[in-house]
Amino acid sequence: MTFLLSITPWPVLSALLWIVLVITALFLARPAAHKLILATGNALHRMFRVASLSVISAEKRLNERNREVLLAAGREAKERIIEREFDRINETVRKDLGNFSALHRNLSESINRIEDDHSAAVEVPPDPPGWVKAVQAVAAMDSKDNRMGVGDVLGDIHKSLVKAHKEAMLAYHEASGKRHALLRKMRPEWREIQQTLGKVGKIVNSLLLRSSSIDRHMKEYEDIVKGEDRAVSILSSSSLVYFFVSAVVLVVAVGGATINFSLIARPMAEMVGGTSLIGGFRTADIAALVIILVEISMGLFLMESLRITRLFPVIGALPDKIRVRMIWITFSILFLLASVEAGLAFMREVLLHDELATSALLRGDGGAPIANEYMWITTAAQMGMGFILPFALTFVAIPLETFVHSLRTIVGLAAIGVLRFTSLVLRLLGSGSRYIGVLIAQLYDLPLFIPLWWAARDGGGSTNKEMRKVAL
Amino acid sequence: MKAVGLLFTCGLLAGCSPSPANNIGVYMLVDTSGTYREELKKAEQIIRYSLSRLDAADSFAVARIDTGSFSEKDIVARITFDDRPSTINRQKRDFAEQVSLFVQDARSSPYTDITGGLLQAVEYLNEKGPAEKTVLIFSDLKEDLEEGYIRDIQFNLDGFNVIALNVTKLRSDNVDPREYLERLGQWQAKVEGSGGRWQVINDLDGLEGLL
């Protein structure tokens, strides 16, 4: 610094001289410097812009891919639902309407019986009374004749009439009784017909409900197949919900597995020893963990074999005979492991008592601990938990499947978010670098205001116009 | 591809190879000389406490300090715990019973050979080879050798913790406390000079830090 100020005997003069020299040099180098600065700014702008476009393109590709995956998953899920609905309809038709011919026959027989009874119960018109002709004969006789014996005839007629009336009444009562008996016989037939028709009505209603449900699912399925935005949006939000719900259930399952682990890790030391280590971990702990993991795996296979989950297509595609065998094998292994766990839980309790007794002896508390008559409850509870937890863990397969499927969508959405943010940052950097180039060029001109003013007076201020052009 | 396979195999073998031992070896010397025999009940408490702290694969031995302590015959009880919890509990109970019998029947010895006992402890623990070696000395640390016994021997206590327990003050210590302090200082110098770590615990209610 001292050297710079000592080129003349007066430091101020030296400084002024240097300023003039520097400004002159900067002014002379100005066009080249501006070109360099602006070119650098533009180059950076283009670079960031290309990078941003590339990221946007990647985001679009990922978005499309996510959309495809989401639609494929939705399509598969809908197919499963529709398939299940058809299975249910098939089951209903097979179970309830399978014996429709018998039902129809019963119905026809009942109707025939009712028809027979009805025709038998028809009221027969009574025979025309015999005394009518006698009355006509009496009426045709001449009244002037005043024949003897008319009164007797009329008396006989009256007797016959009373007798005929009695007989007719008896016959009528008998026939009415028969008709009523037939009508009574028809009542259960009517009830049977009513019940049968009610049953058929319920089945038909159930089928109608199922068919309307299928219609709704088919509509959604069509939307998915067409790839409509609404369907994608619904599937996406459903995936988010499934993801969080399945994550919560999996956390609960992990808690269950931890409890299970603590139940069997301690007594496992009786089997594999308590001192040996594998990779820094106790062999007993690893063995307990392996048992739990094997149980979970068996649970997965069982659920796959039952076709409740579809994580392994190979299992789902197995022939039914082999699949049923697999169900029995996995269930048997699970049952054995659950029994082993129950035994280990019992062993844990025994060891705990033994340890308590030893601790009491070493503390000098008189040897044997106080026997608790209710201790069997904790033992039974531990054994029960040891037996039940492996089966409970079997159901982890369901949330696990949902978690795995929804995770794909969630990761895709997160990746899209990251790419979108990266693209935004790159665009900002691109624009920023361009304007920073212009700013640096302006700052370059700041100390050169005197020569620039001079040049502008001569050239008409073209420099700022050029700058603005570059900036725009 | 071969390299990857080899790496995988090496990793697998390293994972399956036995991990370094992390067991403890404890050797407790119990002074039975003179009036110190009356303190044996306290020693039994410490032994029981030590038993409660020890676990699978740990070694524990209790030996008396008498006229000539550099002998296996002075070992009252010794055990290396099994790795099955049920067996460990049984071993602990048997050990406690042996110690109880010893405490009941122990006779007072005329001389006190602490150095011989320490040598025996070092030999025993080196033979067992635990990861952590601890020698507990339940004594007033007043060594009284019978004529003819040579105990001016160099130790190698590298990796050993030597803990003096219940170092009671003698009547002469009360008259001149320097004797007590000098005695403790000598033992500390002896242990630390041989590469060991020295500690004194006189408050038997504060045994939490032990083992």
XYZ file of C-alpha atoms in Angstrom:
683
model
C 0.000 0.000 0.000
C 2.816 2.314 0.974
C 4.487 1.462 -2.302
C 1.369 2.455 -4.234
C 1.191 5.799 -2.491
C 4.853 6.525 -2.975
C 5.024 6.767 -6.753
C 4.971 10.552 -6.330
C 6.237 12.596 -3.365
C 2.597 13.410 -2.471
C 0.444 10.448 -1.388
C -2.793 12.226 -2.334
C -1.457 12.869 -5.808
C -0.311 9.257 -6.006
C -3.766 8.090 -4.991
C -5.460 10.345 -7.540
C -3.059 9.144 -10.188
C -3.891 5.553 -9.362
C -7.619 6.261 -9.450
C -7.348 7.882 -12.851
C -5.258 4.984 -14.131
C -7.650 2.366 -12.814
C -10.727 4.182 -14.121
C -9.089 4.571 -17.519
C -8.186 0.880 -17.574
C -11.695 -0.104 -16.503
C -13.236 2.177 -19.091
C -11.064 0.789 -21.838
C -11.818 -2.787 -20.745
C -15.505 -1.993 -20.266
C -16.993 -3.579 -23.447
C -15.047 -6.794 -22.968
C -15.799 -6.887 -19.225
C -19.502 -6.299 -19.833
C -19.560 -9.055 -22.417
C -17.839 -11.412 -20.015
C -20.097 -10.591 -17.080
C -23.302 -10.769 -19.091
C -22.192 -13.888 -20.936
C -21.397 -15.576 -17.618
C -24.783 -14.525 -16.230
C -26.553 -15.770 -19.348
C -24.602 -19.006 -19.370
C -25.520 -19.665 -15.754
C -29.131 -18.743 -16.533
C -29.246 -21.195 -19.441
C -27.540 -23.885 -17.407
C -29.990 -23.583 -14.519
C -32.883 -23.334 -16.941
C -31.848 -26.507 -18.744
C -31.404 -28.224 -15.383
C -34.812 -26.964 -14.290
C -36.424 -28.197 -17.499
C -34.757 -31.522 -17.045
C -36.087 -31.744 -13.487
C -39.566 -30.703 -14.684
C -39.408 -33.396 -17.336
C -38.362 -35.949 -14.688
C -41.201 -34.752 -12.483
C -43.671 -35.159 -15.338
C -42.400 -38.639 -16.091
C -42.617 -39.553 -12.407
C -46.077 -38.053 -12.198
C -47.209 -40.088 -15.173
C -45.621 -43.183 -13.754
C -47.256 -42.559 -10.392
C -50.559 -42.039 -12.115
C -50.143 -45.312 -13.982
C -49.175 -47.160 -10.807
C -52.015 -45.585 -8.872
C -54.536 -46.436 -11.597
C -53.162 -49.955 -11.901
C -53.395 -50.439 -8.144
C -56.877 -48.948 -8.089
C -57.927 -51.102 -11.017
C -56.629 -54.197 -9.312
C -58.342 -53.283 -6.051
C -61.628 -52.595 -7.840
C -61.329 -55.864 -9.741
C -60.893 -57.636 -6.448
C -63.920 -55.899 -4.958
C -66.092 -56.612 -7.996
C -64.846 -60.177 -8.115
C -65.733 -60.565 -4.448
C -69.195 -59.070 -5.039
C -69.764 -61.531 -7.873
C -68.544 -64.320 -5.623
C -71.074 -63.253 -3.023
C -73.857 -63.156 -5.623
C -72.759 -66.538 -6.866
C -72.794 -67.843 -3.325
C -76.255 -66.397 -2.710
C -77.593 -67.833 -5.936
C -75.934 -71.193 -5.277
C -77.042 -71.411 -1.658
C -80.440 -69.746 -1.700
C -81.666 -69.996 -5.248
C -79.967 -73.317 -6.026
C -83.040 -75.158 -4.760
C -85.371 -72.840 -6.624
C -86.780 -75.758 -8.682
C -87.760 -77.550 -5.463
C -89.173 -74.297 -4.178
C -91.117 -73.859 -7.387
C -92.407 -77.413 -7.200
C -93.545 -76.898 -3.606
C -95.231 -73.688 -4.621
C -97.025 -75.374 -7.567
C -98.087 -78.302 -5.424
C -99.454 -75.944 -2.798
C -101.347 -73.990 -5.432
C -102.733 -77.202 -6.964
C -103.864 -78.387 -3.583
C -105.536 -75.058 -2.941
C -107.227 -75.240 -6.344
C -108.489 -78.756 -5.651
C -109.737 -77.778 -2.236
C -111.308 -74.677 -3.688
C -113.160 -76.573 -6.369
C -114.257 -79.110 -3.781
C -115.499 -76.304 -1.588
C -117.751 -74.821 -4.275
C -121.393 -74.578 -3.062
C -123.652 -77.059 -4.928
C -127.108 -75.650 -5.717
C -129.785 -77.555 -3.802
C -132.059 -79.911 -5.762
C -135.368 -78.413 -6.726
C -137.851 -79.475 -4.095
C -140.303 -82.234 -5.141
C -143.278 -80.510 -3.684
C -143.282 -77.751 -6.286
C -144.931 -80.021 -8.847
C -147.477 -81.103 -6.242
C -148.277 -77.470 -5.506
C -148.727 -76.846 -9.255
C -151.083 -79.803 -9.500
C -153.112 -78.546 -6.571
C -153.205 -75.061 -8.052
C -154.463 -76.447 -11.384
C -157.493 -78.056 -9.777
C -160.780 -76.245 -10.198
C -161.835 -74.588 -6.995
C -165.506 -75.092 -7.795
C -165.098 -78.757 -7.935
C -164.843 -78.765 -4.228
C -163.463 -82.192 -4.384
C -163.150 -84.213 -1.339
C -159.618 -85.034 -0.098
C -157.917 -81.769 -1.062
C -157.321 -80.984 2.541
C -155.651 -84.379 2.985
C -153.523 -83.799 -0.031
C -152.475 -80.459 1.306
C -151.724 -81.979 4.695
C -149.536 -84.628 3.033
C -147.866 -81.935 1.019
C -147.195 -80.007 4.161
C -145.708 -83.051 5.813
C -143.581 -83.787 2.784
C -142.554 -80.175 2.685
C -141.438 -80.154 6.315
C -139.597 -83.427 5.816
C -137.919 -82.217 2.634
C -136.965 -79.016 4.349
C -135.367 -80.902 7.223
C -133.450 -83.150 4.864
C -132.314 -80.164 2.790
C -131.134 -78.349 5.884
C -129.226 -81.398 7.060
C -127.603 -81.815 3.654
C -126.797 -78.129 3.573
C -125.191 -78.208 7.028
C -123.179 -81.259 6.115
C -121.969 -79.662 2.889
C -121.088 -76.402 4.694
C -119.129 -78.343 7.308
C -117.163 -80.102 4.580
C -116.449 -76.799 2.828
C -115.246 -75.179 6.044
C -113.015 -78.160 6.744
C -111.542 -77.781 3.274
C -111.025 -74.060 3.799
C -109.273 -74.751 7.137
C -106.990 -77.181 5.337
C -106.070 -74.385 2.907
C -104.761 -71.997 5.632
C -101.321 -73.625 6.197
C -100.900 -73.847 2.444
C -101.457 -70.094 2.173
C -98.955 -69.470 4.973
C -96.393 -71.700 3.298
C -96.857 -69.873 0.042
C -96.550 -66.543 1.840
C -93.316 -67.611 3.580
C -91.818 -69.006 0.427
C -92.647 -65.854 -1.473
C -91.187 -63.754 1.391
C -87.960 -65.756 1.270
C -87.711 -65.375 -2.465
C -88.418 -61.666 -2.091
C -85.559 -61.253 0.414
C -83.134 -63.083 -1.833
C -84.170 -61.001 -4.797
C -83.821 -57.802 -2.747
C -80.357 -58.856 -1.586
C -79.399 -59.572 -5.177
C -80.752 -56.205 -6.241
C -78.703 -54.477 -3.524
C -75.588 -56.348 -4.572
C -76.214 -55.535 -8.197
C -76.564 -51.819 -7.375
C -73.284 -52.051 -5.418
C -71.670 -53.739 -8.413
C -73.054 -50.998 -10.653
C -71.390 -48.366 -8.437
C -68.095 -50.243 -8.382
C -68.301 -50.759 -12.130
C -68.789 -47.022 -12.609
C -65.693 -46.329 -10.517
C -63.826 -49.048 -12.366
C -64.738 -47.448 -15.684
C -63.493 -44.081 -14.388
C -60.215 -45.714 -13.409
C -59.870 -47.482 -16.744
C -60.524 -44.200 -18.538
C -57.883 -42.606 -16.302
C -60.071 -39.724 -15.208
C -58.553 -37.116 -12.902
C -61.314 -37.539 -10.357
C -60.509 -41.251 -10.041
C -56.787 -40.483 -9.647
C -57.544 -37.879 -6.997
C -59.768 -40.297 -5.051
C -57.162 -43.058 -5.280
C -54.398 -40.701 -4.186
C -56.247 -39.470 -1.101
C -57.274 -43.049 -0.297
C -53.615 -44.077 -0.483
C -52.685 -41.385 2.043
C -55.408 -42.524 4.428
C -54.438 -46.184 4.000
C -50.794 -45.323 4.564
C -51.375 -43.596 7.894
C -53.922 -46.112 9.132
C -51.728 -49.083 8.222
C -48.703 -47.341 9.778
C -50.613 -46.941 13.052
C -51.663 -50.598 12.993
C -48.089 -51.663 12.222
C -46.817 -49.632 15.183
C -49.331 -51.455 17.387
C -48.119 -54.753 15.906
C -44.508 -53.805 16.646
C -45.581 -53.187 20.265
C -47.141 -56.646 20.341
C -44.000 -58.190 18.874
C -41.891 -56.409 21.511
C -44.053 -57.807 24.320
C -43.800 -61.208 22.692
C -40.035 -60.828 22.520
C -39.748 -59.948 26.210
C -41.868 -62.998 27.047
C -39.559 -65.474 25.367
C -36.086 -63.864 25.342
C -35.329 -64.614 28.988
C -36.283 -68.313 29.042
C -34.621 -68.745 25.645
C -31.308 -68.496 27.534
C -32.190 -71.895 29.049
C -32.133 -73.397 25.570
C -29.257 -71.648 23.835
C -27.278 -70.346 26.811
C -27.085 -66.853 28.197
C -23.490 -65.942 27.379
C -22.866 -66.716 23.733
C -22.987 -63.759 21.402
C -23.476 -63.417 17.656
C -22.254 -60.155 16.189
C -22.379 -58.439 19.577
C -25.930 -59.584 20.371
C -26.946 -62.319 22.789
C -27.739 -65.571 20.987
C -30.821 -65.975 23.205
C -32.156 -62.597 22.047
C -31.443 -63.433 18.421
C -33.167 -66.814 18.802
C -36.237 -65.145 20.331
C -36.286 -62.607 17.524
C -35.928 -65.332 14.911
C -38.912 -67.200 16.400
C -41.038 -64.063 16.216
C -39.906 -63.321 12.657
C -40.640 -66.920 11.611
C -44.100 -66.559 13.151
C -44.710 -63.365 11.202
C -43.484 -65.059 8.006
C -45.783 -68.022 8.613
C -48.608 -65.568 9.209
C -47.838 -63.896 5.881
C -47.830 -67.244 4.078
C -51.061 -68.258 5.784
C -52.776 -65.052 4.736
C -51.408 -65.472 1.214
C -52.610 -69.052 1.046
C -56.034 -67.959 2.245
C -55.928 -65.338 -0.535
C -56.606 -62.581 1.986
C -53.420 -60.768 0.950
C -51.576 -60.740 -2.386
C -47.992 -59.959 -1.559
C -46.646 -63.127 -3.206
C -48.383 -63.814 -6.521
C -46.697 -67.231 -6.703
C -48.664 -68.460 -3.688
C -51.917 -67.023 -4.976
C -51.379 -68.735 -8.324
C -50.819 -72.173 -6.798
C -53.357 -74.916 -7.568
C -56.096 -75.086 -4.934
C -54.972 -78.482 -3.670
C -51.422 -77.301 -2.965
C -52.723 -74.048 -1.530
C -54.931 -75.879 0.958
C -51.970 -78.054 1.903
C -49.931 -74.932 2.421
C -52.655 -73.494 4.661
C -52.508 -76.564 6.877
C -48.713 -76.656 6.943
C -48.334 -72.958 7.861
C -51.125 -73.220 10.420
C -49.480 -76.293 11.980
C -46.105 -74.513 12.206
C -47.798 -71.477 13.736
C -49.617 -73.670 16.216
C -46.373 -75.420 17.196
C -44.535 -72.115 17.595
C -47.408 -70.727 19.659
C -47.233 -73.816 21.886
C -43.456 -73.356 22.222
C -44.033 -69.729 23.185
C -46.614 -70.712 25.790
C -44.080 -73.179 27.222
C -41.375 -70.530 27.247
C -43.728 -68.093 28.986
C -44.336 -70.714 31.663
C -40.579 -71.279 31.924
C -40.101 -67.534 32.322
C -42.419 -67.528 35.312
C -40.616 -70.522 36.845
C -37.243 -68.814 36.354
C -38.577 -65.619 37.862
C -39.717 -67.479 40.975
C -36.393 -69.268 41.180
C -34.538 -65.988 40.873
C -36.729 -64.324 43.487
C -36.090 -67.227 45.866
C -32.327 -66.994 45.277
C -32.343 -63.208 45.733
C -34.323 -63.590 48.966
C -31.827 -66.181 50.180
C -28.864 -63.963 49.292
C -30.487 -60.981 50.989
C -31.023 -63.165 54.055
C -34.826 -62.817 53.920
C -35.380 -66.315 55.235
C -35.055 -68.361 52.065
C -38.302 -69.219 50.330
C -40.410 -66.293 49.100
C -44.011 -65.986 50.284
C -46.199 -68.168 48.103
C -48.960 -66.172 46.467
C -52.109 -68.198 45.840
C -53.092 -65.901 42.967
C -49.742 -66.279 41.208
C -51.284 -68.820 38.822
C -53.254 -65.950 37.264
C -50.093 -64.207 36.027
C -48.669 -67.542 34.894
C -51.845 -68.350 32.974
C -51.985 -64.827 31.528
C -48.392 -65.050 30.342
C -48.978 -68.471 28.807
C -52.137 -67.205 27.141
C -50.336 -64.212 25.722
C -47.498 -66.437 24.547
C -50.017 -68.609 22.715
C -52.286 -65.897 21.326
C -49.739 -63.291 20.216
C -48.296 -65.429 17.357
C -51.805 -65.802 15.913
C -52.520 -62.115 16.470
C -49.292 -61.263 14.649
C -50.563 -63.285 11.682
C -52.947 -60.442 10.901
C -49.998 -58.067 10.490
C -49.978 -59.266 6.877
C -53.092 -57.207 6.086
C -51.813 -53.769 7.203
C -48.379 -54.684 5.866
C -49.789 -55.242 2.393
C -51.691 -51.960 2.551
C -48.602 -50.188 3.872
C -46.375 -51.537 1.105
C -48.855 -50.622 -1.625
C -49.623 -47.159 -0.265
C -45.933 -46.520 0.451
C -45.260 -46.612 -3.299
C -47.748 -43.807 -3.844
C -46.497 -41.804 -0.859
C -42.866 -42.102 -1.950
C -43.913 -41.098 -5.470
C -45.788 -38.052 -4.178
C -42.855 -37.075 -1.953
C -40.428 -37.471 -4.864
C -42.674 -35.294 -7.044
C -42.678 -32.663 -4.301
C -38.893 -32.746 -4.053
C -38.494 -32.511 -7.831
C -40.960 -29.624 -8.019
C -39.076 -27.765 -5.296
C -35.734 -28.473 -6.996
C -37.106 -27.170 -10.284
C -38.326 -24.001 -8.585
C -34.943 -23.447 -6.909
C -33.141 -23.993 -10.232
C -35.421 -21.541 -12.009
C -34.884 -18.982 -9.288
C -31.127 -19.520 -9.498
C -31.262 -19.168 -13.300
C -33.186 -15.913 -13.201
C -31.086 -14.703 -10.297
C -27.790 -15.365 -12.072
C -29.000 -13.447 -15.132
C -30.015 -10.392 -13.124
C -26.921 -10.647 -10.937
C -24.866 -10.447 -14.179
C -26.679 -7.239 -15.131
C -26.257 -5.911 -11.593
C -22.509 -6.624 -11.608
C -22.225 -4.864 -14.994
C -24.048 -1.834 -13.547
C -21.797 -1.888 -10.483
C -18.835 -2.039 -12.875
C -20.027 1.176 -14.444
C -20.525 2.939 -11.137
C -16.907 4.179 -10.684
C -16.826 5.038 -14.398
C -19.635 7.549 -14.227
C -17.440 10.481 -15.378
C -16.056 8.895 -18.559
C -19.465 7.347 -19.259
C -21.201 10.687 -18.892
C -18.637 12.064 -21.285
C -19.174 9.262 -23.746
C -22.974 9.565 -23.427
C -22.773 13.222 -24.315
C -21.020 12.192 -27.516
C -22.819 8.888 -28.275
C -26.407 9.628 -27.108
C -26.578 7.178 -24.073
C -26.619 3.915 -26.008
C -24.997 1.954 -23.155
C -28.058 1.845 -20.900
C -30.271 0.801 -23.794
C -27.918 -2.092 -24.534
C -27.968 -3.085 -20.892
C -31.732 -3.055 -20.736
C -31.862 -5.179 -23.874
C -29.575 -7.744 -22.328
C -31.501 -7.739 -19.074
C -34.777 -8.332 -20.885
C -18.113 -60.964 -8.272
C -15.696 -63.271 -6.487
C -14.572 -60.417 -4.272
C -18.154 -59.685 -3.305
C -18.698 -63.348 -2.457
C -15.543 -63.406 -0.356
C -16.527 -60.234 1.462
C -19.948 -61.680 2.175
C -18.413 -64.912 3.488
C -15.948 -62.973 5.664
C -18.776 -60.853 7.044
C -20.813 -63.956 7.789
C -17.880 -65.635 9.532
C -17.109 -62.481 11.513
C -20.739 -62.354 12.601
C -20.721 -65.979 13.707
C -17.335 -65.966 15.402
C -17.407 -65.855 19.199
C -17.415 -62.314 20.492
C -14.819 -61.178 23.038
C -15.536 -62.341 26.600
C -17.276 -59.878 28.883
C -17.418 -61.975 32.015
C -16.123 -61.057 35.460
C -13.742 -62.935 37.737
C -13.886 -62.188 41.460
C -11.581 -63.588 44.109
C -12.342 -62.648 47.698
C -9.792 -63.010 50.443
C -11.285 -63.229 53.928
C -9.059 -62.531 56.895
C -9.569 -65.056 59.705
C -6.693 -64.022 61.892
C -7.046 -62.875 65.504
C -9.977 -60.723 66.415
C -10.834 -60.077 62.762
C -12.610 -63.430 62.740
C -15.511 -61.661 64.452
C -16.061 -59.670 61.245
C -16.868 -62.790 59.230
C -20.617 -62.137 59.298
C -19.975 -58.926 57.393
C -17.829 -60.877 54.929
C -20.719 -63.273 54.385
C -23.000 -60.335 53.571
C -20.495 -59.053 51.018
C -20.190 -62.506 49.476
C -23.963 -62.768 49.157
C -24.112 -59.317 47.645
C -21.369 -60.272 45.178
C -23.266 -63.446 44.283
C -26.359 -61.411 43.515
C -24.333 -59.226 41.159
C -22.662 -62.040 39.235
C -24.149 -63.709 36.205
C -23.564 -66.394 33.586
C -19.929 -67.359 32.869
C -18.608 -65.248 35.775
C -16.121 -66.852 38.172
C -16.137 -66.377 41.899
C -13.865 -67.789 44.611
C -13.672 -67.170 48.324
C -10.464 -67.985 50.177
C -9.345 -67.516 53.750
C -6.259 -65.583 54.783
C -4.333 -67.561 57.334
C -0.723 -68.347 58.165
C 0.169 -69.487 54.687
C -2.435 -68.344 52.167
C -0.680 -69.257 48.917
C -2.453 -72.561 48.706
C -5.513 -74.052 46.966
C -6.466 -75.546 50.292
C -7.365 -72.090 51.518
C -10.028 -71.702 48.864
C -13.333 -72.116 50.697
C -15.588 -72.152 47.667
C -15.181 -71.541 43.963
C -17.530 -71.524 41.050
C -17.765 -70.620 37.414
C -21.393 -69.975 36.643
C -23.178 -71.921 33.933
C -24.884 -70.078 31.087
C -28.382 -71.346 31.924
C -30.295 -69.141 34.377
C -31.844 -72.027 36.358
C -28.432 -73.627 36.923
C -26.943 -70.277 37.929
C -29.561 -69.860 40.661
C -28.848 -73.341 42.003
C -25.101 -72.694 41.948
C -25.570 -69.428 43.836
C -27.625 -71.128 46.539
C -25.048 -73.915 46.917
C -22.235 -71.386 47.087
C -24.012 -69.315 49.750
C -24.536 -72.485 51.773
C -20.830 -73.406 51.579
C -19.874 -69.906 52.730
C -22.364 -70.094 55.623
C -20.803 -73.345 56.787
C -17.335 -71.788 56.535
C -18.413 -68.746 58.574
C -19.839 -71.021 61.259
C -16.809 -73.271 61.531
C -13.925 -70.882 60.729
C -11.030 -70.963 63.164
C -8.837 -68.049 63.990
C -5.351 -68.229 62.491
C -2.262 -67.039 64.367
C -0.633 -65.287 61.395
C -1.867 -63.203 58.456
C -0.450 -63.884 55.007
C -2.240 -61.374 52.774
C 0.452 -61.352 50.068
C 0.253 -65.123 49.682
C -3.515 -64.874 49.307
C -3.130 -62.143 46.707
C -0.670 -64.298 44.775
C -3.139 -67.166 44.870
C -5.912 -64.810 43.670
C -3.793 -63.609 40.739
C -2.972 -67.183 39.770
C -6.622 -68.260 39.968
C -7.981 -65.335 37.990
C -5.260 -65.559 35.333
C -6.137 -69.207 34.906
C -9.858 -68.400 34.474
C -9.077 -65.527 32.113
C -12.147 -63.319 32.610
C -12.476 -59.958 30.902
C -12.553 -58.123 34.231
C -10.536 -59.305 37.221
C -11.340 -58.163 40.739
C -9.694 -59.123 44.013
C -11.597 -58.258 47.172
C -9.538 -58.186 50.363
C -11.669 -58.331 53.474
C -9.011 -57.555 56.049
C -7.466 -54.920 58.292
C -4.439 -55.195 55.940
C -2.079 -55.826 58.824
C 0.223 -58.517 57.472
C 1.860 -60.756 60.062
C 4.036 -63.448 58.504
C 5.393 -66.453 60.292
C 9.116 -66.668 60.378
C 10.565 -68.272 57.266
C 7.798 -67.245 54.876
C 9.140 -65.172 52.011
C 6.640 -62.760 50.496
C 8.915 -60.104 49.035
C 7.731 -60.973 45.526
C 6.937 -58.836 42.498
C 3.304 -59.033 41.313
C 1.886 -58.508 37.909
C -1.488 -56.928 38.603
C -1.995 -55.487 35.147
C -5.763 -55.408 34.515
C -6.657 -56.204 38.127
C -8.938 -54.214 40.434
C -7.902 -54.697 44.032
C -10.524 -53.532 46.517
C -9.862 -53.497 50.243
C -13.049 -53.893 52.249
C -13.771 -53.114 55.870
C -10.212 -52.058 56.707
C -10.739 -51.729 60.435
C -8.559 -49.603 62.674
C -6.455 -51.456 65.186
C -5.924 -50.287 68.750
C -2.415 -49.128 67.819
C -3.916 -47.176 64.871
C -6.007 -45.239 67.337
C -2.898 -44.360 69.288
C -0.996 -43.378 66.175
C -3.232 -42.929 63.063
C -0.121 -42.598 60.938
C 0.311 -46.378 61.222
C -3.099 -46.922 59.613
C -2.474 -44.410 56.860
C 0.986 -45.807 56.249
C -0.432 -49.316 56.016
C -3.008 -48.259 53.453
C -0.376 -46.276 51.556
C 1.974 -49.250 51.413
C -0.721 -51.504 49.968
C -1.780 -48.897 47.485
C 1.822 -48.421 46.364
C 2.273 -52.166 46.143
C -0.840 -52.686 44.016
C -0.472 -49.659 41.776
C 3.264 -50.333 41.416
C 2.353 -53.738 40.009
C -0.034 -52.251 37.467
C -3.305 -52.765 39.344
C -6.047 -50.334 40.415
C -6.529 -49.784 44.135
C -9.709 -48.892 45.998
C -10.802 -48.917 49.634
C -14.443 -49.337 50.724
C -15.058 -49.144 54.453
C -18.735 -48.192 54.380
C -20.397 -51.513 53.699
C -23.764 -49.813 53.183
C -22.396 -48.273 50.016
C -21.550 -51.409 48.063
C -23.551 -50.358 44.988
C -20.380 -49.484 43.096
C -18.844 -52.859 43.838
C -18.843 -55.142 40.762
